[in-house]
Amino acid sequence: QQQVKQSPQSLIVQKGGISIINCAYENTAFDYFPWYQQFPGKGPALLIAIRPDVSEKKEGRFTISFNKSAKQFSLHIMDSQPGDSATYFCAASSDYKLSFGAGTTVTVRA
Amino acid sequence: DGGITQSPKYLFRKEGQNVTLSCEQNLNHDAMYWYRQDPGQGLRLIYYSQIVNDFQKGDIAEGYSVSREKKESFPLTVTSAQKNPTAFYLCATQSDGGRKTQYFGPGTRLLVL
């Protein structure tokens, strides 16, 4: 039973376009929501994270939008670049454990 | 050079064999984790340890064992009871305090001969 549902499974975007990845959760005990970026054969790296008392957080070209009432959050990648081609995972934390979404593979076409 | 190291990068297991994956960290983090990654399934938690000499089962602990004798080290043994061990194994640590950020090592890919 996956506690965090992530969509889409994959997406293709043109260079300069916007990539949007959505996640939903049910457990209201979650209190920290990070996003990870993973390149093939490498470990995931923290990209950006948000707490539920904030509705939006922006770091460079990456923005998290958070809707606490709907229990949904999303990652927007603005001005997508070929170097952004990777798999992105959303996650949700309670206590000492992270629950991960299934991942979204993003391909940016030059 | 700070961080998390995992070894080996690739590991081959024969039928009926136990193998041990190494994870070492010099971040001085108390909590350490082992995840298994299969294509299309994200990361699944195998075991975690919040403090030395203590660890808890995660969601898929069957067929695996761990120990935590030192703060810096959290080795994972894949036993012969794990019938489908082929996967990418990731070790992580969690920073202390309120941020709850987990940092991942480079991973070990386990293949069955």
GROMACS .gro file of C-alpha atoms in nm:
model
  223
    1GLN     CA    1   0.000   0.000   0.000
    2GLN     CA    2   0.170   0.315  -0.122
    3GLN     CA    3   0.116   0.606   0.114
    4VAL     CA    4   0.219   0.868  -0.142
    5LYS     CA    5   0.074   0.855  -0.492
    6GLN     CA    6   0.276   1.026  -0.767
    7SER     CA    7   0.184   1.111  -1.125
    8PRO     CA    8   0.260   1.103  -1.409
    9GLN     CA    9   0.492   0.804  -1.437
   10SER     CA   10   0.686   0.984  -1.712
   11LEU     CA   11   0.676   1.304  -1.907
   12ILE     CA   12   0.853   1.464  -2.200
   13VAL     CA   13   0.899   1.839  -2.222
   14GLN     CA   14   1.071   2.070  -2.468
   15LYS     CA   15   1.369   2.274  -2.357
   16GLY     CA   16   1.241   2.591  -2.194
   17GLY     CA   17   0.905   2.435  -2.106
   18ILE     CA   18   0.746   2.365  -1.768
   19SER     CA   19   0.744   2.020  -1.607
   20ILE     CA   20   0.474   1.951  -1.348
   21ILE     CA   21   0.470   1.647  -1.118
   22ASN     CA   22   0.186   1.584  -0.873
   23CYS     CA   23   0.169   1.391  -0.546
   24ALA     CA   24  -0.112   1.307  -0.306
   25TYR     CA   25  -0.115   1.160   0.043
   26GLU     CA   26  -0.366   1.046   0.304
   27ASN     CA   27  -0.174   1.036   0.631
   28THR     CA   28  -0.224   1.367   0.811
   29ALA     CA   29   0.068   1.285   1.042
   30PHE     CA   30   0.311   1.368   0.760
   31ASP     CA   31   0.490   1.692   0.846
   32TYR     CA   32   0.774   1.730   0.597
   33PHE     CA   33   0.760   1.690   0.219
   34PRO     CA   34   1.090   1.665   0.028
   35TRP     CA   35   1.153   1.611  -0.342
   36TYR     CA   36   1.451   1.411  -0.463
   37GLN     CA   37   1.624   1.403  -0.802
   38GLN     CA   38   1.795   1.085  -0.917
   39PHE     CA   39   2.020   1.027  -1.218
   40PRO     CA   40   2.067   0.672  -1.354
   41GLY     CA   41   2.296   0.460  -1.137
   42LYS     CA   42   2.322   0.727  -0.866
   43GLY     CA   43   2.163   0.781  -0.527
   44PRO     CA   44   1.878   1.034  -0.493
   45ALA     CA   45   1.974   1.390  -0.401
   46LEU     CA   46   1.752   1.632  -0.211
   47LEU     CA   47   1.615   1.898  -0.446
   48ILE     CA   48   1.374   2.104  -0.240
   49ALA     CA   49   1.145   2.049   0.059
   50ILE     CA   50   0.842   2.211   0.224
   51ARG     CA   51   0.653   2.198   0.552
   52PRO     CA   52   0.269   2.193   0.555
   53ASP     CA   53   0.237   2.541   0.707
   54VAL     CA   54   0.375   2.691   0.383
   55SER     CA   55   0.178   2.696   0.056
   56GLU     CA   56   0.467   2.754  -0.182
   57LYS     CA   57   0.845   2.739  -0.183
   58LYS     CA   58   1.073   2.840  -0.467
   59GLU     CA   59   1.441   2.765  -0.517
   60GLY     CA   60   1.577   2.879  -0.851
   61ARG     CA   61   1.377   2.710  -1.128
   62PHE     CA   62   1.212   2.463  -0.888
   63THR     CA   63   0.888   2.542  -0.704
   64ILE     CA   64   0.680   2.330  -0.466
   65SER     CA   65   0.310   2.411  -0.433
   66PHE     CA   66   0.136   2.263  -0.129
   67ASN     CA   67  -0.239   2.229  -0.070
   68LYS     CA   68  -0.291   2.105   0.285
   69SER     CA   69  -0.672   2.078   0.266
   70ALA     CA   70  -0.653   1.867  -0.050
   71LYS     CA   71  -0.350   1.671   0.079
   72GLN     CA   72  -0.169   1.734  -0.247
   73PHE     CA   73   0.161   1.885  -0.344
   74SER     CA   74   0.339   1.938  -0.672
   75LEU     CA   75   0.679   2.018  -0.820
   76HIS     CA   76   0.711   2.269  -1.101
   77ILE     CA   77   1.033   2.284  -1.302
   78MET     CA   78   1.045   2.612  -1.493
   79ASP     CA   79   1.257   2.670  -1.805
   80SER     CA   80   1.337   2.296  -1.821
   81GLN     CA   81   1.688   2.213  -1.940
   82PRO     CA   82   1.836   1.888  -2.083
   83GLY     CA   83   2.037   1.855  -1.760
   84ASP     CA   84   1.706   1.826  -1.570
   85SER     CA   85   1.641   1.490  -1.738
   86ALA     CA   86   1.620   1.256  -1.439
   87THR     CA   87   1.376   1.069  -1.218
   88TYR     CA   88   1.201   1.277  -0.953
   89PHE     CA   89   1.055   1.135  -0.632
   90CYS     CA   90   0.820   1.306  -0.393
   91ALA     CA   91   0.824   1.191  -0.033
   92ALA     CA   92   0.647   1.252   0.296
   93SER     CA   93   0.790   1.219   0.644
   94SER     CA   94   0.650   1.134   0.983
   95ASP     CA   95   0.873   1.062   1.281
   96TYR     CA   96   1.191   0.903   1.146
   97LYS     CA   97   1.050   0.752   0.827
   98LEU     CA   98   1.007   0.871   0.469
   99SER     CA   99   0.738   0.734   0.238
  100PHE     CA  100   0.823   0.775  -0.130
  101GLY     CA  101   0.613   0.812  -0.441
  102ALA     CA  102   0.685   0.574  -0.730
  103GLY     CA  103   0.881   0.836  -0.924
  104THR     CA  104   0.845   1.038  -1.244
  105THR     CA  105   1.096   1.013  -1.526
  106VAL     CA  106   1.139   1.352  -1.690
  107THR     CA  107   1.294   1.381  -2.036
  108VAL     CA  108   1.380   1.727  -2.165
  109ARG     CA  109   1.416   1.746  -2.544
  110ALA     CA  110   1.669   1.997  -2.679
  111ASP     CA  111   3.573   1.418   0.224
  112GLY     CA  112   3.239   1.398   0.400
  113GLY     CA  113   2.939   1.187   0.319
  114ILE     CA  114   2.810   0.836   0.283
  115THR     CA  115   3.004   0.556   0.120
  116GLN     CA  116   2.860   0.226   0.003
  117SER     CA  117   3.058  -0.074  -0.112
  118PRO     CA  118   3.085  -0.257  -0.332
  119LYS     CA  119   2.928  -0.072  -0.626
  120TYR     CA  120   2.830  -0.406  -0.784
  121LEU     CA  121   2.777  -0.736  -0.602
  122PHE     CA  122   2.701  -1.079  -0.739
  123ARG     CA  123   2.524  -1.340  -0.530
  124LYS     CA  124   2.510  -1.713  -0.592
  125GLU     CA  125   2.212  -1.931  -0.495
  126GLY     CA  126   2.201  -1.998  -0.122
  127GLN     CA  127   2.466  -1.742  -0.041
  128ASN     CA  128   2.447  -1.461   0.214
  129VAL     CA  129   2.605  -1.132   0.109
  130THR     CA  130   2.675  -0.816   0.307
  131LEU     CA  131   2.652  -0.461   0.178
  132SER     CA  132   2.856  -0.195   0.352
  133CYS     CA  133   2.741   0.155   0.447
  134GLU     CA  134   2.967   0.402   0.626
  135GLN     CA  135   2.902   0.768   0.711
  136ASN     CA  136   3.105   1.052   0.857
  137LEU     CA  137   2.819   1.301   0.886
  138ASN     CA  138   2.774   1.223   1.256
  139HIS     CA  139   2.405   1.148   1.198
  140ASP     CA  140   2.230   0.924   1.446
  141ALA     CA  141   1.971   0.772   1.211
  142MET     CA  142   2.059   0.538   0.923
  143TYR     CA  143   1.839   0.358   0.670
  144TRP     CA  144   1.844   0.088   0.405
  145TYR     CA  145   1.616   0.108   0.101
  146ARG     CA  146   1.558  -0.120  -0.191
  147GLN     CA  147   1.483   0.030  -0.533
  148ASP     CA  148   1.316  -0.166  -0.811
  149PRO     CA  149   1.214  -0.014  -1.146
  150GLY     CA  150   0.878   0.165  -1.127
  151GLN     CA  151   0.834   0.109  -0.754
  152GLY     CA  152   1.021   0.392  -0.592
  153LEU     CA  153   1.216   0.329  -0.273
  154ARG     CA  154   1.102   0.078  -0.014
  155LEU     CA  155   1.233   0.077   0.343
  156ILE     CA  156   1.409  -0.240   0.457
  157TYR     CA  157   1.548  -0.149   0.801
  158TYR     CA  158   1.632   0.165   0.992
  159SER     CA  159   1.827   0.253   1.303
  160GLN     CA  160   1.779   0.563   1.513
  161ILE     CA  161   2.069   0.494   1.748
  162VAL     CA  162   2.358   0.256   1.802
  163ASN     CA  163   2.262  -0.099   1.907
  164ASP     CA  164   1.898  -0.046   1.808
  165PHE     CA  165   1.716  -0.098   1.477
  166GLN     CA  166   1.363  -0.154   1.348
  167LYS     CA  167   1.209  -0.341   1.058
  168GLY     CA  168   1.080  -0.140   0.768
  169ASP     CA  169   0.817  -0.242   0.514
  170ILE     CA  170   1.011  -0.525   0.345
  171ALA     CA  171   1.249  -0.667   0.610
  172GLU     CA  172   1.196  -1.037   0.533
  173GLY     CA  173   1.515  -1.199   0.403
  174TYR     CA  174   1.739  -0.919   0.530
  175SER     CA  175   1.933  -0.853   0.851
  176VAL     CA  176   2.128  -0.557   0.988
  177SER     CA  177   2.352  -0.457   1.276
  178ARG     CA  178   2.443  -0.119   1.426
  179GLU     CA  179   2.749  -0.162   1.646
  180LYS     CA  180   2.899   0.176   1.559
  181LYS     CA  181   2.742   0.512   1.483
  182GLU     CA  182   2.931   0.532   1.153
  183SER     CA  183   2.836   0.190   1.015
  184PHE     CA  184   2.512   0.013   0.924
  185PRO     CA  185   2.580  -0.304   0.720
  186LEU     CA  186   2.297  -0.492   0.547
  187THR     CA  187   2.305  -0.869   0.496
  188VAL     CA  188   2.094  -1.016   0.219
  189THR     CA  189   2.028  -1.372   0.330
  190SER     CA  190   1.949  -1.680   0.123
  191ALA     CA  191   1.589  -1.642   0.242
  192GLN     CA  192   1.551  -1.338   0.015
  193LYS     CA  193   1.436  -1.510  -0.304
  194ASN     CA  194   1.437  -1.206  -0.531
  195PRO     CA  195   1.737  -0.997  -0.423
  196THR     CA  196   1.820  -0.836  -0.757
  197ALA     CA  197   1.780  -0.461  -0.698
  198PHE     CA  198   1.958  -0.133  -0.632
  199TYR     CA  199   2.024  -0.090  -0.259
  200LEU     CA  200   2.053   0.256  -0.109
  201CYS     CA  201   2.179   0.358   0.231
  202ALA     CA  202   2.074   0.690   0.382
  203THR     CA  203   2.128   0.896   0.694
  204GLN     CA  204   1.899   1.151   0.849
  205SER     CA  205   2.009   1.483   0.990
  206ASP     CA  206   1.929   1.550   1.353
  207GLY     CA  207   1.690   1.816   1.474
  208GLY     CA  208   1.381   1.937   1.297
  209ARG     CA  209   1.474   1.931   0.929
  210LYS     CA  210   1.432   1.553   0.881
  211THR     CA  211   1.641   1.558   0.565
  212GLN     CA  212   1.767   1.220   0.446
  213TYR     CA  213   2.094   1.198   0.253
  214PHE     CA  214   2.167   0.903   0.027
  215GLY     CA  215   2.478   0.710  -0.059
  216PRO     CA  216   2.572   0.614  -0.417
  217GLY     CA  217   2.409   0.270  -0.397
  218THR     CA  218   2.503  -0.094  -0.450
  219ARG     CA  219   2.358  -0.294  -0.737
  220LEU     CA  220   2.305  -0.658  -0.640
  221LEU     CA  221   2.275  -0.918  -0.913
  222VAL     CA  222   2.207  -1.290  -0.885
  223LEU     CA  223   2.429  -1.533  -1.076
   0.00000   0.00000   0.00000
